[in-house]
Amino acid sequence: MVRKRERENPCYVCGHYHKFEDGEVCGVCGHRLQDAGEKGPLDTPSAFATEILPSFLYLGSYDNASRAELLKAQGITRILNTVPTCQNLYKNSFTYKTIKEDQTLPFDDCSEFIEQSRTENARVLVHCMSGQNRSPAVVIAYLMRYKKWRLAESYQWVKNRRPSINLSSAVGEQLQLYEANVFGPTISHTPMVPSESGLGFNFGFPATTPGTTAVFSTSSSPSSSSSFLSFSQGNGSADQSSFVFRAARQEVGAGNVNSMDSAMDSS
């Protein structure tokens, strides 16, 4: 005899049956409904991929990429895997592209795959292990190439939507070189702006864009509690010629990744 369901109504977020009002974790997708008093999405990473461009471009982690039901619920049909050692789990359900390079990210190749998805009205997820380093760098590169947004604009756009991104210096330097490649060799890199109040971005984005500002600092030893994009000019030494691109909005736990994430996402 079939046992009667313990609940009559499924969770209104993930659609599965679990005691979501009590904060119970869904046994199918891992979703948990947070109380209003809880601090925010960074405490418990969302089971859903982050929407970067409406109904088109999504950013996430390997955990997000492993949840086929939620990917389908978001309408995602293509997946760009930026970590060579990450397995593609659902080859019969999604169209995959996997980066083969472990050190240098092929920004042009990745951007073309993303743009092809857009022209074919397909939704695409870009992921790495933690969703904090390699995959956001690829998304930022795409925005520079096809949206023609400078590095600072592109970084801030992604940071506003996924505050946990934490680019390594190696990836940051690759993005800086790519910016010069996209906009021409004579153009300067993302500049330092010596302003105590920071530089507020307003590049004609929709009015709903979060009011986060970007702060440029000449400090060579930024606080470990903030997510930052650190570039080194000249000989690459950590002196007064280096600068830090830091999001002004601080989130607890934004830079925390486990040891596997750090190893997989370090390049």
XYZ file of C-alpha atoms in Angstrom:
267
model
C 0.000 0.000 0.000
C 1.307 3.423 -0.927
C 2.005 5.526 2.126
C 0.141 8.830 2.218
C 2.313 11.895 1.746
C 3.237 13.575 5.004
C 2.569 16.946 3.357
C -0.189 17.963 0.978
C 1.646 20.938 -0.549
C 5.197 20.977 -1.908
C 7.759 23.670 -1.137
C 6.866 26.800 -3.106
C 10.557 27.404 -3.949
C 11.899 24.037 -5.113
C 8.645 22.133 -5.659
C 9.652 19.144 -3.505
C 8.029 17.773 -0.359
C 9.856 18.744 2.829
C 9.057 20.730 5.980
C 10.256 23.983 4.481
C 8.482 26.191 7.061
C 10.590 24.543 9.777
C 13.840 25.131 7.913
C 14.221 21.466 6.951
C 16.700 20.809 4.139
C 15.120 19.255 1.049
C 16.371 15.706 0.563
C 16.119 16.021 -3.223
C 17.792 19.339 -4.089
C 19.280 20.586 -0.812
C 17.129 23.742 -0.689
C 16.392 25.283 2.700
C 14.059 28.204 3.327
C 15.813 30.802 5.468
C 14.169 32.688 8.309
C 13.815 36.434 7.943
C 16.275 36.931 10.789
C 19.064 35.023 9.084
C 21.934 37.006 7.675
C 21.714 36.282 3.985
C 22.451 34.052 1.024
C 26.195 33.827 1.657
C 25.668 31.813 4.854
C 24.132 28.953 2.874
C 24.927 28.977 -0.860
C 21.822 28.938 -3.012
C 20.904 25.743 -4.799
C 20.000 27.917 -7.785
C 22.576 29.351 -10.175
C 22.982 33.149 -10.143
C 21.304 34.991 -13.007
C 23.811 37.454 -14.508
C 21.922 38.523 -17.636
C 18.133 38.032 -17.629
C 16.884 34.725 -19.011
C 20.242 33.977 -20.615
C 23.509 33.912 -18.640
C 23.933 32.144 -15.305
C 26.910 31.733 -12.969
C 27.434 29.023 -10.385
C 29.443 26.300 -8.729
C 29.886 22.607 -9.418
C 27.157 22.020 -6.861
C 24.779 24.127 -8.947
C 25.813 22.240 -12.088
C 25.048 18.912 -10.396
C 21.372 19.745 -9.750
C 19.711 18.823 -13.024
C 16.161 19.446 -11.830
C 16.924 23.001 -10.736
C 18.863 23.753 -13.917
C 15.858 22.647 -15.942
C 13.584 24.726 -13.717
C 15.679 27.774 -14.630
C 15.493 26.858 -18.312
C 19.227 26.205 -18.630
C 20.160 23.911 -21.528
C 23.900 24.558 -21.973
C 26.766 24.340 -19.502
C 30.262 25.806 -19.764
C 32.563 23.883 -17.410
C 35.706 25.907 -16.642
C 37.509 23.219 -14.612
C 39.072 20.389 -16.689
C 38.846 17.845 -13.870
C 35.133 18.423 -13.147
C 32.918 15.733 -14.632
C 30.000 16.593 -16.888
C 27.204 14.696 -15.186
C 24.238 14.942 -17.559
C 25.516 14.690 -21.125
C 22.164 13.391 -22.339
C 20.275 16.369 -20.911
C 22.567 19.369 -21.483
C 24.999 20.618 -24.109
C 28.447 20.886 -22.516
C 31.622 22.731 -23.332
C 34.656 22.058 -21.128
C 37.782 24.176 -20.876
C 40.859 22.022 -21.451
C 43.431 24.525 -20.169
C 44.184 24.428 -16.457
C 46.219 27.627 -16.102
C 45.262 30.155 -18.786
C 41.561 30.741 -19.363
C 40.625 30.854 -23.100
C 38.404 33.914 -22.853
C 37.734 34.221 -26.592
C 36.684 30.590 -26.990
C 34.431 30.741 -23.938
C 32.879 34.061 -24.932
C 32.052 32.731 -28.391
C 30.278 29.723 -26.875
C 28.262 32.001 -24.599
C 27.403 34.383 -27.446
C 26.348 31.506 -29.691
C 23.992 30.381 -26.928
C 22.506 33.878 -26.829
C 21.951 34.030 -30.596
C 20.250 30.634 -30.447
C 18.021 31.722 -27.537
C 19.573 29.171 -25.187
C 20.259 29.694 -21.497
C 23.796 28.860 -20.416
C 25.407 28.169 -17.032
C 29.097 28.974 -16.522
C 30.560 27.147 -13.537
C 33.785 26.240 -11.767
C 34.196 24.370 -8.481
C 33.149 27.121 -6.067
C 31.714 29.690 -8.480
C 34.084 32.308 -7.115
C 37.126 32.537 -9.400
C 37.409 30.892 -12.828
C 33.749 31.000 -13.868
C 33.116 34.636 -12.854
C 36.294 35.590 -14.730
C 34.893 33.988 -17.889
C 31.599 35.832 -17.429
C 33.433 39.134 -16.890
C 35.450 38.514 -20.060
C 32.228 37.905 -22.005
C 30.758 41.188 -20.765
C 33.881 43.036 -21.853
C 33.914 41.520 -25.323
C 30.231 41.520 -26.253
C 28.751 44.210 -23.993
C 31.807 46.452 -24.448
C 31.895 47.177 -20.731
C 35.275 47.961 -19.233
C 36.759 45.614 -16.641
C 35.598 47.716 -13.682
C 32.036 47.834 -15.013
C 31.924 44.127 -15.792
C 33.390 43.125 -12.447
C 30.940 45.301 -10.529
C 27.959 43.982 -12.505
C 28.856 40.398 -11.599
C 29.790 41.306 -8.012
C 26.410 42.956 -7.462
C 24.653 39.749 -8.435
C 27.022 37.234 -6.857
C 28.787 38.934 -3.906
C 30.843 35.822 -3.082
C 33.120 36.062 -6.135
C 36.783 36.244 -5.103
C 39.190 36.431 -8.043
C 42.790 35.318 -7.634
C 45.603 37.664 -8.637
C 46.559 35.336 -11.525
C 43.051 35.417 -12.960
C 42.845 39.151 -12.354
C 45.994 39.731 -14.380
C 44.557 37.625 -17.220
C 41.456 39.810 -17.198
C 43.548 42.959 -17.265
C 45.435 41.715 -20.322
C 42.165 40.698 -21.961
C 40.743 44.167 -21.366
C 43.672 45.624 -23.328
C 43.090 43.024 -26.037
C 39.391 43.881 -26.358
C 39.692 47.661 -26.217
C 43.065 48.036 -27.929
C 46.709 47.999 -26.807
C 46.839 51.773 -26.371
C 44.082 51.859 -23.771
C 45.090 51.951 -20.124
C 44.207 49.191 -17.709
C 41.373 49.626 -15.228
C 42.581 52.790 -13.464
C 43.079 53.718 -9.852
C 40.684 56.413 -8.722
C 42.000 58.178 -5.584
C 38.656 59.022 -4.046
C 37.875 58.681 -0.359
C 34.191 58.221 -1.081
C 34.769 55.684 -3.834
C 33.552 55.705 -7.402
C 29.875 55.104 -7.953
C 29.155 53.163 -11.129
C 26.356 54.455 -13.325
C 26.847 53.197 -16.858
C 23.295 53.349 -18.122
C 22.329 50.113 -16.385
C 18.685 49.570 -15.436
C 17.446 51.547 -12.451
C 17.091 48.316 -10.480
C 20.860 47.854 -10.388
C 21.964 47.546 -6.739
C 23.581 50.699 -5.380
C 26.898 49.079 -4.605
C 29.954 51.251 -5.217
C 33.460 50.270 -6.155
C 36.390 51.502 -4.104
C 39.940 51.644 -5.387
C 42.666 51.505 -2.778
C 46.449 51.781 -2.999
C 46.899 49.446 -0.050
C 49.263 46.579 -0.827
C 47.804 44.411 1.949
C 44.012 44.493 1.691
C 41.852 43.163 4.462
C 41.345 39.421 4.261
C 37.674 39.905 5.088
C 36.879 41.585 1.788
C 36.557 40.164 -1.688
C 39.008 41.948 -3.924
C 40.599 41.997 -7.322
C 44.287 42.711 -6.872
C 46.492 43.586 -9.807
C 50.204 44.223 -9.803
C 51.655 46.774 -12.181
C 55.231 46.995 -13.438
C 57.386 44.143 -12.180
C 54.502 42.549 -10.287
C 55.948 43.147 -6.822
C 53.656 44.020 -3.952
C 54.704 47.673 -3.572
C 52.981 51.038 -3.926
C 52.538 50.453 -7.673
C 50.001 47.730 -6.998
C 46.358 48.487 -6.414
C 43.239 46.794 -5.209
C 39.815 46.804 -6.812
C 37.422 46.108 -3.973
C 33.653 46.014 -3.681
C 32.478 48.401 -0.992
C 29.706 46.087 0.179
C 31.170 43.666 2.695
C 29.564 40.285 3.319
C 30.433 37.884 6.090
C 31.955 34.700 4.725
C 32.280 35.996 1.173
C 35.792 34.700 0.767
C 35.414 31.363 2.486
C 36.021 28.323 0.313
C 37.141 24.903 1.361
C 40.549 23.530 0.531
C 39.312 21.627 -2.519
C 37.702 24.769 -3.908
C 40.919 26.710 -3.431
C 42.969 24.070 -5.200
C 40.539 23.636 -8.068
C 39.792 27.338 -8.475
C 43.230 28.797 -7.900
C 44.112 29.327 -11.547
